[in-house]
XYZ file of C-alpha atoms in Angstrom:
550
model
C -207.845 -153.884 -130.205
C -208.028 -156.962 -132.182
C -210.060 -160.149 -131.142
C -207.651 -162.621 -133.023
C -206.413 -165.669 -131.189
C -202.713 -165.741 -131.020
C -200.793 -168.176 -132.224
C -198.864 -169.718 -129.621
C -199.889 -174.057 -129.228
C -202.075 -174.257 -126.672
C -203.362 -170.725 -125.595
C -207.044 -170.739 -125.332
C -207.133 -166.729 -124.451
C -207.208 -164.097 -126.931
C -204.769 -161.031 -127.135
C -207.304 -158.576 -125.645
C -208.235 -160.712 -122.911
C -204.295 -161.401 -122.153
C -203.330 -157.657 -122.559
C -206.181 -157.120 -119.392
C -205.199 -160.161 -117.605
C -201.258 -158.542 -117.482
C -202.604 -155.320 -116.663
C -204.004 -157.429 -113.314
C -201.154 -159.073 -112.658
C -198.802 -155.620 -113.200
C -201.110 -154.027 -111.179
C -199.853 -152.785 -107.899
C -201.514 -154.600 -105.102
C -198.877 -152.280 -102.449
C -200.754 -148.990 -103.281
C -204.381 -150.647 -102.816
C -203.202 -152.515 -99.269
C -203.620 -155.579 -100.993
C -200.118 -157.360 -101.096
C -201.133 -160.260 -98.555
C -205.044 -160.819 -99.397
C -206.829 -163.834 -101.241
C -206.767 -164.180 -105.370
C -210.430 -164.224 -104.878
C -210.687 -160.757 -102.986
C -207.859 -159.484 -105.439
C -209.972 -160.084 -108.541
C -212.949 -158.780 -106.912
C -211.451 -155.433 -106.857
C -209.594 -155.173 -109.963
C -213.234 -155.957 -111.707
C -215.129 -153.081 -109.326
C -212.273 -150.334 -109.895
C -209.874 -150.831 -112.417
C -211.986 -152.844 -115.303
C -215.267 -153.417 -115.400
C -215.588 -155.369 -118.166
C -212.881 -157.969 -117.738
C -214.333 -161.702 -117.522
C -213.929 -162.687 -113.835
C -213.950 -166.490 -114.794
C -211.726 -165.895 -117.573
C -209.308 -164.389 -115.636
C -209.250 -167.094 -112.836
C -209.109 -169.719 -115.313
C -206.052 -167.680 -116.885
C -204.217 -167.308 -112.921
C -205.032 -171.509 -112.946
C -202.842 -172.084 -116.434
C -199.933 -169.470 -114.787
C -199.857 -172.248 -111.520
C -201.204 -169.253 -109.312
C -204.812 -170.372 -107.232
C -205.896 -169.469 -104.210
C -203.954 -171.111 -101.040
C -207.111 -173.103 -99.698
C -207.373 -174.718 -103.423
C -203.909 -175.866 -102.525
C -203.606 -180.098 -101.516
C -201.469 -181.193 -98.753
C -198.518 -182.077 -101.333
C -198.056 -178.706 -102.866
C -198.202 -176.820 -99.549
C -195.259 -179.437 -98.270
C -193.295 -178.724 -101.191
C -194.092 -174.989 -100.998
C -192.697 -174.965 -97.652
C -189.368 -176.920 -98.782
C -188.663 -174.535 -101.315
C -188.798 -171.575 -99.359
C -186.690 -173.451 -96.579
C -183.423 -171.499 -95.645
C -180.777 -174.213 -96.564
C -178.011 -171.416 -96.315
C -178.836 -170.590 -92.618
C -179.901 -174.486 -91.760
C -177.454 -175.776 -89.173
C -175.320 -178.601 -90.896
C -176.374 -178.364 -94.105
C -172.617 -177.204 -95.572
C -171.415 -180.983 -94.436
C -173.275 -182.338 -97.306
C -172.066 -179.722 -99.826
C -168.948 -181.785 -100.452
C -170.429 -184.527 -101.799
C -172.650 -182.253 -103.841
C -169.437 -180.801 -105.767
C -166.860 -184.184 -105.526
C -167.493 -185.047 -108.934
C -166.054 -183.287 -112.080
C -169.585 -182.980 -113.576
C -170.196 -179.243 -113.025
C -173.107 -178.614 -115.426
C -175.688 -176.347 -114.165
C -178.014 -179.425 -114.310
C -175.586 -182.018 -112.645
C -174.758 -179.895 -109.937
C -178.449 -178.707 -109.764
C -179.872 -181.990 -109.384
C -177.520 -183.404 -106.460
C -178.253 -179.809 -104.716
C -181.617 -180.692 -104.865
C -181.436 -184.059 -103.577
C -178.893 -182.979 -100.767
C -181.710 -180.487 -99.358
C -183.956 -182.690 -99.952
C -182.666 -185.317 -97.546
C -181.910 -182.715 -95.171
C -185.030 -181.426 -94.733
C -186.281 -185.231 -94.506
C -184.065 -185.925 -91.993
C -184.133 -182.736 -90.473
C -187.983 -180.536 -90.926
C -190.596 -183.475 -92.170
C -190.902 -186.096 -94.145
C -190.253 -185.676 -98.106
C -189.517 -187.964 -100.986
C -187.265 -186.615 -103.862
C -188.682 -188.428 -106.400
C -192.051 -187.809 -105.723
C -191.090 -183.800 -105.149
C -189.234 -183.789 -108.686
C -192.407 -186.108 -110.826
C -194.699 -183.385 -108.601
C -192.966 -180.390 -110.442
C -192.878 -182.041 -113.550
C -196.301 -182.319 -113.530
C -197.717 -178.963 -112.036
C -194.789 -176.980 -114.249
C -196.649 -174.037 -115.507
C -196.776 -174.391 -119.193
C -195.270 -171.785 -120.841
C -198.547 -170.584 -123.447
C -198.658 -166.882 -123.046
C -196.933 -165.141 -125.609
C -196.188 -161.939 -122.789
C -194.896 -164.212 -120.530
C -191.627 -163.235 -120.845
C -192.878 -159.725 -119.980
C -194.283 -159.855 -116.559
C -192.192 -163.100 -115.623
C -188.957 -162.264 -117.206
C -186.496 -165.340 -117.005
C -183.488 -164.909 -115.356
C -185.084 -162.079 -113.555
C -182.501 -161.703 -110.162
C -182.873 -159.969 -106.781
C -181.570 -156.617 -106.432
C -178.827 -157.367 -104.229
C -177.521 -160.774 -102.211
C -177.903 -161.502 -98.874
C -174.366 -162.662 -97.666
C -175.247 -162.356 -93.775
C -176.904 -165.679 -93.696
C -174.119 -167.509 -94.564
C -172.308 -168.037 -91.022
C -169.859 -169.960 -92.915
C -168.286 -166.991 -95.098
C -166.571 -164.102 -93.752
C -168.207 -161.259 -95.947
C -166.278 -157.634 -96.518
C -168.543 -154.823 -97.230
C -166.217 -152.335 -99.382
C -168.855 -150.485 -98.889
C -169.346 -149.988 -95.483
C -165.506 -149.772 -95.134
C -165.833 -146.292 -97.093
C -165.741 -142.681 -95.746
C -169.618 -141.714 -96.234
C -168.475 -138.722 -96.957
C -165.835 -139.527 -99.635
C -167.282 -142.840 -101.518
C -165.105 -142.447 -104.514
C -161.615 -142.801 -103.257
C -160.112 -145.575 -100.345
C -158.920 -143.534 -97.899
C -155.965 -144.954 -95.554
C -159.022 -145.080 -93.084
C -160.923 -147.496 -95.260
C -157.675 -149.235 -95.935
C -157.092 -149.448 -91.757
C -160.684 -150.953 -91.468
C -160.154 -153.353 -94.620
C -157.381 -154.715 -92.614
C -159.074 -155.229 -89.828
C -162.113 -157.304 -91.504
C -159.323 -158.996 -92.980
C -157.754 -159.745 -89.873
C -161.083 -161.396 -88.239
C -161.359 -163.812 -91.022
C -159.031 -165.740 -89.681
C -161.078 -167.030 -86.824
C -161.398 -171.094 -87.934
C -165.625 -171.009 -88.013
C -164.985 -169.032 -91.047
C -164.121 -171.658 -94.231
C -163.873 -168.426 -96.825
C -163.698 -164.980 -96.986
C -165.714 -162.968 -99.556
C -165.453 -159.310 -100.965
C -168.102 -157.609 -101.855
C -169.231 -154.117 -102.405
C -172.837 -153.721 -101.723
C -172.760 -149.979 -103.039
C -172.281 -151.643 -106.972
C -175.309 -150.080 -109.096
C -176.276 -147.417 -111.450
C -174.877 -147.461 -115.303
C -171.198 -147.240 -113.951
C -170.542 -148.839 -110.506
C -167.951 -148.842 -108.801
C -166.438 -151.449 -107.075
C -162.816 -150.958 -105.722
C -162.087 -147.054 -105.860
C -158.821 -145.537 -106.621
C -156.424 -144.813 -103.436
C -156.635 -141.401 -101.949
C -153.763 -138.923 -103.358
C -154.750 -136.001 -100.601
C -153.071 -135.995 -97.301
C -150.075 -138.390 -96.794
C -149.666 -140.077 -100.002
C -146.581 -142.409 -98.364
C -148.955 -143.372 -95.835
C -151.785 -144.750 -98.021
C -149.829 -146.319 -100.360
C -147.956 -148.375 -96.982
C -151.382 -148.900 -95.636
C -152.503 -150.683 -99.219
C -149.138 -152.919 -99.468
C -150.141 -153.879 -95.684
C -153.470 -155.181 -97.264
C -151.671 -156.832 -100.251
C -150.108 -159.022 -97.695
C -152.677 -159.501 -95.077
C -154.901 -160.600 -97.892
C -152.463 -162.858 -99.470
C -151.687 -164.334 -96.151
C -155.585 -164.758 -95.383
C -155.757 -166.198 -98.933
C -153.300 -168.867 -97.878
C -155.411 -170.201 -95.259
C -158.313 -170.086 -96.870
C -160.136 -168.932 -100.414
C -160.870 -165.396 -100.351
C -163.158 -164.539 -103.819
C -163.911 -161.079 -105.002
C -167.392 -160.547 -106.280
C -166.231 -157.831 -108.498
C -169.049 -156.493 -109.950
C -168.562 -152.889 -111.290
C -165.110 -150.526 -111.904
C -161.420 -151.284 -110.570
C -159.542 -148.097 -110.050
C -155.896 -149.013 -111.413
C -154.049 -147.615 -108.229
C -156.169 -150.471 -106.131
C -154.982 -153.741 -108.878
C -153.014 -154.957 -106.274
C -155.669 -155.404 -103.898
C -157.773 -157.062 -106.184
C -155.000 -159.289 -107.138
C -154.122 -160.480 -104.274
C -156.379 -163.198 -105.445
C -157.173 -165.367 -108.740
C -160.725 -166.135 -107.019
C -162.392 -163.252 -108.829
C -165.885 -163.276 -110.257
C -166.567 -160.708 -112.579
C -169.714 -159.075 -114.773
C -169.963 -156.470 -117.506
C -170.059 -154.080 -115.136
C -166.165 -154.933 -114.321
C -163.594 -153.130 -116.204
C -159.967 -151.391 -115.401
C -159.199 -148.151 -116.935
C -155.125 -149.249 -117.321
C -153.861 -147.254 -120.048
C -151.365 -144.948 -119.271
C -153.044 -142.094 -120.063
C -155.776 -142.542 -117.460
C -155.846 -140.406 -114.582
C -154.884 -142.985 -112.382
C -152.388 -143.765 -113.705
C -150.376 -140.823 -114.076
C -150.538 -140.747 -109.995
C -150.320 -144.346 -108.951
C -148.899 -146.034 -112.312
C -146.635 -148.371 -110.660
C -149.410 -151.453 -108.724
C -149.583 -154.480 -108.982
C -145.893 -154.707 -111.126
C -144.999 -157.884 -109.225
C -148.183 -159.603 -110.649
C -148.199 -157.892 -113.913
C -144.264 -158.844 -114.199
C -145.444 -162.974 -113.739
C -148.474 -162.880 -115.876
C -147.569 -166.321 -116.917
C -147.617 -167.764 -113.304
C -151.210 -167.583 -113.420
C -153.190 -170.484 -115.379
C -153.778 -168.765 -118.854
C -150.928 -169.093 -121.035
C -150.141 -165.609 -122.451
C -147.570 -164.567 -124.804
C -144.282 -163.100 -123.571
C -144.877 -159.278 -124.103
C -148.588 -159.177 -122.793
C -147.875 -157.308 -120.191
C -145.915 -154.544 -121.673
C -148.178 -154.489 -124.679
C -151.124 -153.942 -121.492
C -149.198 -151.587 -119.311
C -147.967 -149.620 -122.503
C -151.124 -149.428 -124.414
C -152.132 -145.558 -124.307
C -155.824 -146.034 -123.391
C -156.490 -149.441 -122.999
C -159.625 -150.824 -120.945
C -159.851 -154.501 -119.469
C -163.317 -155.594 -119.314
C -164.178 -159.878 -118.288
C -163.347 -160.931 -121.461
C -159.624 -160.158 -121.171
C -159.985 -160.806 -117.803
C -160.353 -164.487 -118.238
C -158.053 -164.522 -121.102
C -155.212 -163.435 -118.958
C -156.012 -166.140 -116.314
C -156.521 -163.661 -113.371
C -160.576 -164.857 -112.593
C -162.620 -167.721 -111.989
C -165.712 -166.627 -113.328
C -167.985 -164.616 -115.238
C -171.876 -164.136 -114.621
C -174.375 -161.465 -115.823
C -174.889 -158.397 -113.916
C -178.617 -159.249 -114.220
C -178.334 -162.694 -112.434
C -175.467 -161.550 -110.489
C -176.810 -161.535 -106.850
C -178.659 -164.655 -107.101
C -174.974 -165.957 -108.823
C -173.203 -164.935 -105.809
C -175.101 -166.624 -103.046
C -174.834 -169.626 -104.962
C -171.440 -169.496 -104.972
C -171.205 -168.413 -101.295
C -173.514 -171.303 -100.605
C -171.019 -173.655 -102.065
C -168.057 -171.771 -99.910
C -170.264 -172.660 -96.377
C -168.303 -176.477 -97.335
C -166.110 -177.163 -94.942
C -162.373 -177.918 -95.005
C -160.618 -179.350 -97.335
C -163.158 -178.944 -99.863
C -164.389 -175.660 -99.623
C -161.874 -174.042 -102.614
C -162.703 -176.794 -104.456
C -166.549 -176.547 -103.816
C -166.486 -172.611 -104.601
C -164.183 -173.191 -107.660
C -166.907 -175.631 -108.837
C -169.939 -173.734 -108.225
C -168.413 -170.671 -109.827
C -167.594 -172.797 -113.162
C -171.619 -173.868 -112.519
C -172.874 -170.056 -112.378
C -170.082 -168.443 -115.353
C -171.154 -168.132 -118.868
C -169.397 -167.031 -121.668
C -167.628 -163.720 -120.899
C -167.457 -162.630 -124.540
C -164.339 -162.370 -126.880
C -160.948 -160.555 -125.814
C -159.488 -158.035 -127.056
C -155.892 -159.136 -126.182
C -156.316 -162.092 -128.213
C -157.217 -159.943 -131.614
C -153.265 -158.287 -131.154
C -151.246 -161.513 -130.439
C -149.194 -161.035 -133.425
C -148.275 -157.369 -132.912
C -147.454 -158.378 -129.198
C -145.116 -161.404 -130.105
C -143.139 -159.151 -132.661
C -143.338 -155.648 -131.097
C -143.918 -155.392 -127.208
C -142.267 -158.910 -126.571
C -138.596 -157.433 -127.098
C -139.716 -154.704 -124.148
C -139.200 -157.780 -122.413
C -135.460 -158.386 -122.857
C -134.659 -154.229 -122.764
C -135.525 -152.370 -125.485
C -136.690 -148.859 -124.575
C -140.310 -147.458 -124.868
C -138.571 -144.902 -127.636
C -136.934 -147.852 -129.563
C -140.244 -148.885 -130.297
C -142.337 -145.861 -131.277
C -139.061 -145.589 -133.644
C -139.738 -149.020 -135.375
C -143.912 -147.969 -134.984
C -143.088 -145.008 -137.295
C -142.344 -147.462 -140.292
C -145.985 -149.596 -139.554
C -148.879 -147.530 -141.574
C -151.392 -148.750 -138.876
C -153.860 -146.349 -136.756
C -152.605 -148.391 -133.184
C -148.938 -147.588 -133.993
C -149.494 -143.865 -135.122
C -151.621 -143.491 -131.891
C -148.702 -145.350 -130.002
C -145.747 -143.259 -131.403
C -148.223 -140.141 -130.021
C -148.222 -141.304 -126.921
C -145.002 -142.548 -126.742
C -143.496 -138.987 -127.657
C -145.784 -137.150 -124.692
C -143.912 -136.556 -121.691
C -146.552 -137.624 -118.808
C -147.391 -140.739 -120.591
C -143.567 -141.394 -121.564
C -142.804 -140.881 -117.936
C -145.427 -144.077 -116.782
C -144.928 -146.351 -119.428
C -140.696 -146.508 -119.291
C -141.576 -146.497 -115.347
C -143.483 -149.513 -115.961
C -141.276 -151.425 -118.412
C -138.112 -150.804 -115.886
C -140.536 -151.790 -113.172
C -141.288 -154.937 -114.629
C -138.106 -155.801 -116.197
C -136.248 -155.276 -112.323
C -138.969 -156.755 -110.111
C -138.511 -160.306 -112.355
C -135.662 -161.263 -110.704
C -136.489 -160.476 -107.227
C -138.204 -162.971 -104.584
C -141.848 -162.039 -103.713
C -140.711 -159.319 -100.313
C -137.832 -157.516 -102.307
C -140.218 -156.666 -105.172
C -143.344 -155.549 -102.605
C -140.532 -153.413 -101.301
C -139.478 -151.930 -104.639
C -142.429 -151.562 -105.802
C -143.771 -149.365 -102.609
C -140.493 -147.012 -102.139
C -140.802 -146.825 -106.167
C -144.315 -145.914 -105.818
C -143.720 -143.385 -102.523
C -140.425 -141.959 -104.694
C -143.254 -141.142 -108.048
C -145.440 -139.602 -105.306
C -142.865 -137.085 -104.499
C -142.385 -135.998 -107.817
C -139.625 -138.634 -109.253
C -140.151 -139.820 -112.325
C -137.069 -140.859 -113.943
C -136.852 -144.928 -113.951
C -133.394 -145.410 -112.749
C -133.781 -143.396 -110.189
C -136.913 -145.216 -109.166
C -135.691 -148.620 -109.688
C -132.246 -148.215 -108.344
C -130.086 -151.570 -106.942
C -130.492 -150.285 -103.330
C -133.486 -152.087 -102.355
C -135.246 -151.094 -98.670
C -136.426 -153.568 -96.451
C -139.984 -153.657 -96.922
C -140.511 -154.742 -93.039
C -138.471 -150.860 -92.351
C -140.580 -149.605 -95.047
C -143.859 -150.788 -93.309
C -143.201 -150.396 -89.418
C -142.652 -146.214 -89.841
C -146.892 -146.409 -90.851
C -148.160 -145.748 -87.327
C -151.453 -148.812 -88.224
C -151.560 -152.089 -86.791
C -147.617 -153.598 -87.572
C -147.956 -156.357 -89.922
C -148.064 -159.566 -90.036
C -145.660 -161.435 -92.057
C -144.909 -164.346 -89.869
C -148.388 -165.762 -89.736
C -147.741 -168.489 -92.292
C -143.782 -168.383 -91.857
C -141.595 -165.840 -94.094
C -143.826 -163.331 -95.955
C -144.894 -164.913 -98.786
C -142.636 -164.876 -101.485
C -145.070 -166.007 -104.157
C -148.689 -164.986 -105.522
C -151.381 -167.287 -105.587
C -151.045 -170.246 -107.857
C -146.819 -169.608 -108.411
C -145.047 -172.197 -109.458
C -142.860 -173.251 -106.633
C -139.815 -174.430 -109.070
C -140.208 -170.856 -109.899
C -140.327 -169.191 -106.359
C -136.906 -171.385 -105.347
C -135.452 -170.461 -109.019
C -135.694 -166.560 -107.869
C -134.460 -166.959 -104.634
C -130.752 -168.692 -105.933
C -130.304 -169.159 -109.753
C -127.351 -170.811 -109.422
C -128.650 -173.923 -107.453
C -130.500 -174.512 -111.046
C -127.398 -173.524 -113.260
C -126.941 -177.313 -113.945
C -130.989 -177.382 -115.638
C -131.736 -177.185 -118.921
C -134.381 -174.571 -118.267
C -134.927 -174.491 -122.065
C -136.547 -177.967 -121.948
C -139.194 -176.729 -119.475
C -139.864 -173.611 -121.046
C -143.784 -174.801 -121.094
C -143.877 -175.797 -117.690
C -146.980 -174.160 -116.016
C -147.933 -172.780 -112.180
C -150.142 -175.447 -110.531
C -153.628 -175.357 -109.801
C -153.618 -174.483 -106.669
């Protein structure tokens, strides 16, 4: 083991005496009933039982660089600001008033918004616990900042290192869903019209006014592949599931009107449960997220029809996409949405890394305990604060071929027209397209789709819930062919709902059922409801004109 110093400015230890000083602090304190005792007592048995011939001195003189001593070496000053660190600002009673003043500017930098976080708990607990200076607490820190000289630091103090999982019950502020705990225990993987039943009934309490946001979560989200929103039951009484999620669509839209309801969607999106998730644009996602949306997923081929309303007005929502995005997405034979396109296509707020991901979210949740009016604005804020950079989209790479091929889907032509004109492009995506195309199961979802889409544009928000769930009920039973699916006899959706024998819903809470998603244009919304009170506009001249930031 060599003796050589290493070369790292400032480090007075060598590398064998730092390899046995990280085998101390590694070691496991648990197993020897040592968690809570003295650094003193701590050393003395790591020297008597585990290695005898480490330097005691050394190695207290090495804790002393790391910022770790014993706590009667501590002065006055650091125990004060020890004890304001590990104060409970979420839980602190009146705290969240000051969090609007915290997020009023439009500086959201991680350090901007750091700094006046710090300063806002730090007159709190001045005001509040004992008395504390912010300027003296931040040239304190600056001082006593352990100076990073160990070249294993980053080993056994990893940066960025984040809890396992957040703790959402302390903020009395936010009403937190639990996917998790809304699942049969003994069926995790799918949402039964149970777990749907319950969902609506969280849903259903957030209302009550001490609430300022509602957040969904699924606590279950680990392992290599979690999963966060599971894919609808298809055992029992299909029809009855699939009108128990379109009840949740609108409660949650509803709720969403009232106040901001964010998904913290950290793992896999079945694609029968989009509409759920989308019955939001708050949505934070990780790596973990992704949406298995091709049509030649399983899911697909049973519940290939959610979501078409939002799908259908991609370009409501704040990314501007090119006409024919969401054909070339619900055609694409085995396409996968990860963050990246995510973002692209406007539908989150946020991305942060699965590794900092907990300690992301109660940040976030933190900045949702503001109170009304600013609490969207606080949580939008915080979440641009705690995103980084998602990574590049794969929608973007295929612009072209989705201007010149999928856009005409758009204005009629047929899924066959365009494996025809594929035929002619020597490319591996069109030969794998013209495959697929030419398959009968995958045929079947990806014309539904396109008719889906191409009839639901020109309905207000209820008529196309409605087609979309007797559509969706009619593939269930076996029809696949789209004019029969689609056809210009469209159900109430209010009849459609009331034969589920659940809760009845609720569409008068905010008036009419809402005829628009999140963020829609209005302009648009009254356009829908009677084109010819516009037939007098130029709509040509605002072809550009964007839904608003709501």
């Amino acid at each position: 083991m060599s003796n050589e110093i290493t070369q790292v400015k400032g480090c007075e230890f060598t590398t064998d005496e730092l390899q046995r000083f990280h085998h101390y602090y590694k070691y496991d304190w648990a197993a020897a009933g040592l968690v809570s005792a003295p650094v003193s007592k701590r050393i003395q048995h790591f020297v008597e039982t585990v290695d005898p011939g480490i330097d005691s001195n050394r190695l207290q003189e090495w804790l002393h660089t790391m910022g770790i001593v014993e706590e009667s070496e501590k002065s006055e000053q650091a125990r004060l600001y020890e004890r304001f660190e590990h104060f409970d600002f979420a839980a602190a009673v009146g705290f969240n008033q000051m969090l609007a003043d915290v997020y009023a500017t439009d500086d959201v930098s991680k350090h901007g918004v750091g700094e006046r976080m710090d300063q806002a708990k730090a007159q709190y607990y001045s005001d509040n616990i004992e008395p504390l200076v912010y300027s003296e607490y931040k040239e304190y820190k600056e001082v006593n900042a352990p100076k990073p000289v160990c070249p294993y630091q980053d080993l056994w103090d990893p940066k960025g290192a984040d809890k396992e999982s957040a703790d959402t019950n302390k903020f009395a502020n936010v009403r937190t869903i639990d996917i998790a705990k809304l699942l049969d225990p003994d069926n995790v993987d799918v949402l039964t019209i149970g777990a749907i039943n319950l969902f609506i009934d969280a849903a259903k309490t957030a209302y009550d006014q001490k609430y300022f946001a509602v957040a969904v979560v699924n606590s279950r989200c680990n392992g290599p592949e979690p999963m966060f929103l599971p894919a609808l039951s298809s055992t029992g009484d299909c029809p009855a599931t699939l009108k128990a999620a379109m009840r949740l669509q609108i409660e949650l839209r509803n709720l969403n009107k009232t106040k901001p309801l964010v998904f913290f969607a950290n793992g896999v999106v079945d694609t029968s449960t989009l509409g759920i998730l989308m019955s939001t644009v708050d949505i934070v996602t990780s790596e973990m997220f992704c949406v298995s949306i091709g049509s030649v997923s399983q899911s697909s081929q049973k519940f290939p029809l959610s979501a078409l309303y939002d799908w259908a007005h991609l370009s409501n929502h704040q990314a501007k996409v090119s006409k024919g995005t969401a054909e070339y997405i619900m055609c694409s034979p085995d396409l996968v949405l990860r963050s990246a396109e995510w973002s692209t296509l406007g539908l989150g707020i946020g991305f942060v890394s699965h590794r900092k991901f907990a300690s992301g979210m109660e940040q976030i949740l933190l900045a949702a305990s503001c109170p009304p009016p600013h609490t969207r604005d606080a949580l939008r804020k915080a979440c641009a604060v705690e995103s980084v950079y998602s990574g590049p989209s794969k929608i973007n790479v295929w612009e072209q071929e989705i201007s010149k091929y999928f856009a005409p889907l758009a204005d009629g032509k047929t899924v066959l027209e365009l494996a025809d004109e594929l035929r002619a492009v020597k490319a591996p995506w069109a030969e794998k397209y013209v495959v697929f195309a030419n398959a009968k199961e995958s045929n079947n979802v990806a014309k539904a789709r396109v008719a889906g889409m191409q009839r639901v544009r020109g309905l207000e928000y209820s008529q196309a819930l409605a087609l979309e769930l007797s559509a969706a009920i009619a593939w269930a039973a076996g029809t696949t062919e789209e004019t029969k699916l689609f056809s210009r006899n469209i159900p109430s959706l209010s009849d459609l709902l009331s034969e589920n024998t659940h809760a009845t819903p609720e569409p008068q809470r905010n008036g009419a059922l809402q005829s628009e998603v999140a963020g829609e244009c209005p302009f648009a919304k009254m356009y829908r409801k009677n084109p010819e009170r516009f037939k007098h506009v130029n709509l040509g001249s605002i072809a550009d004109h964007h839904s608003l930031d709501l």
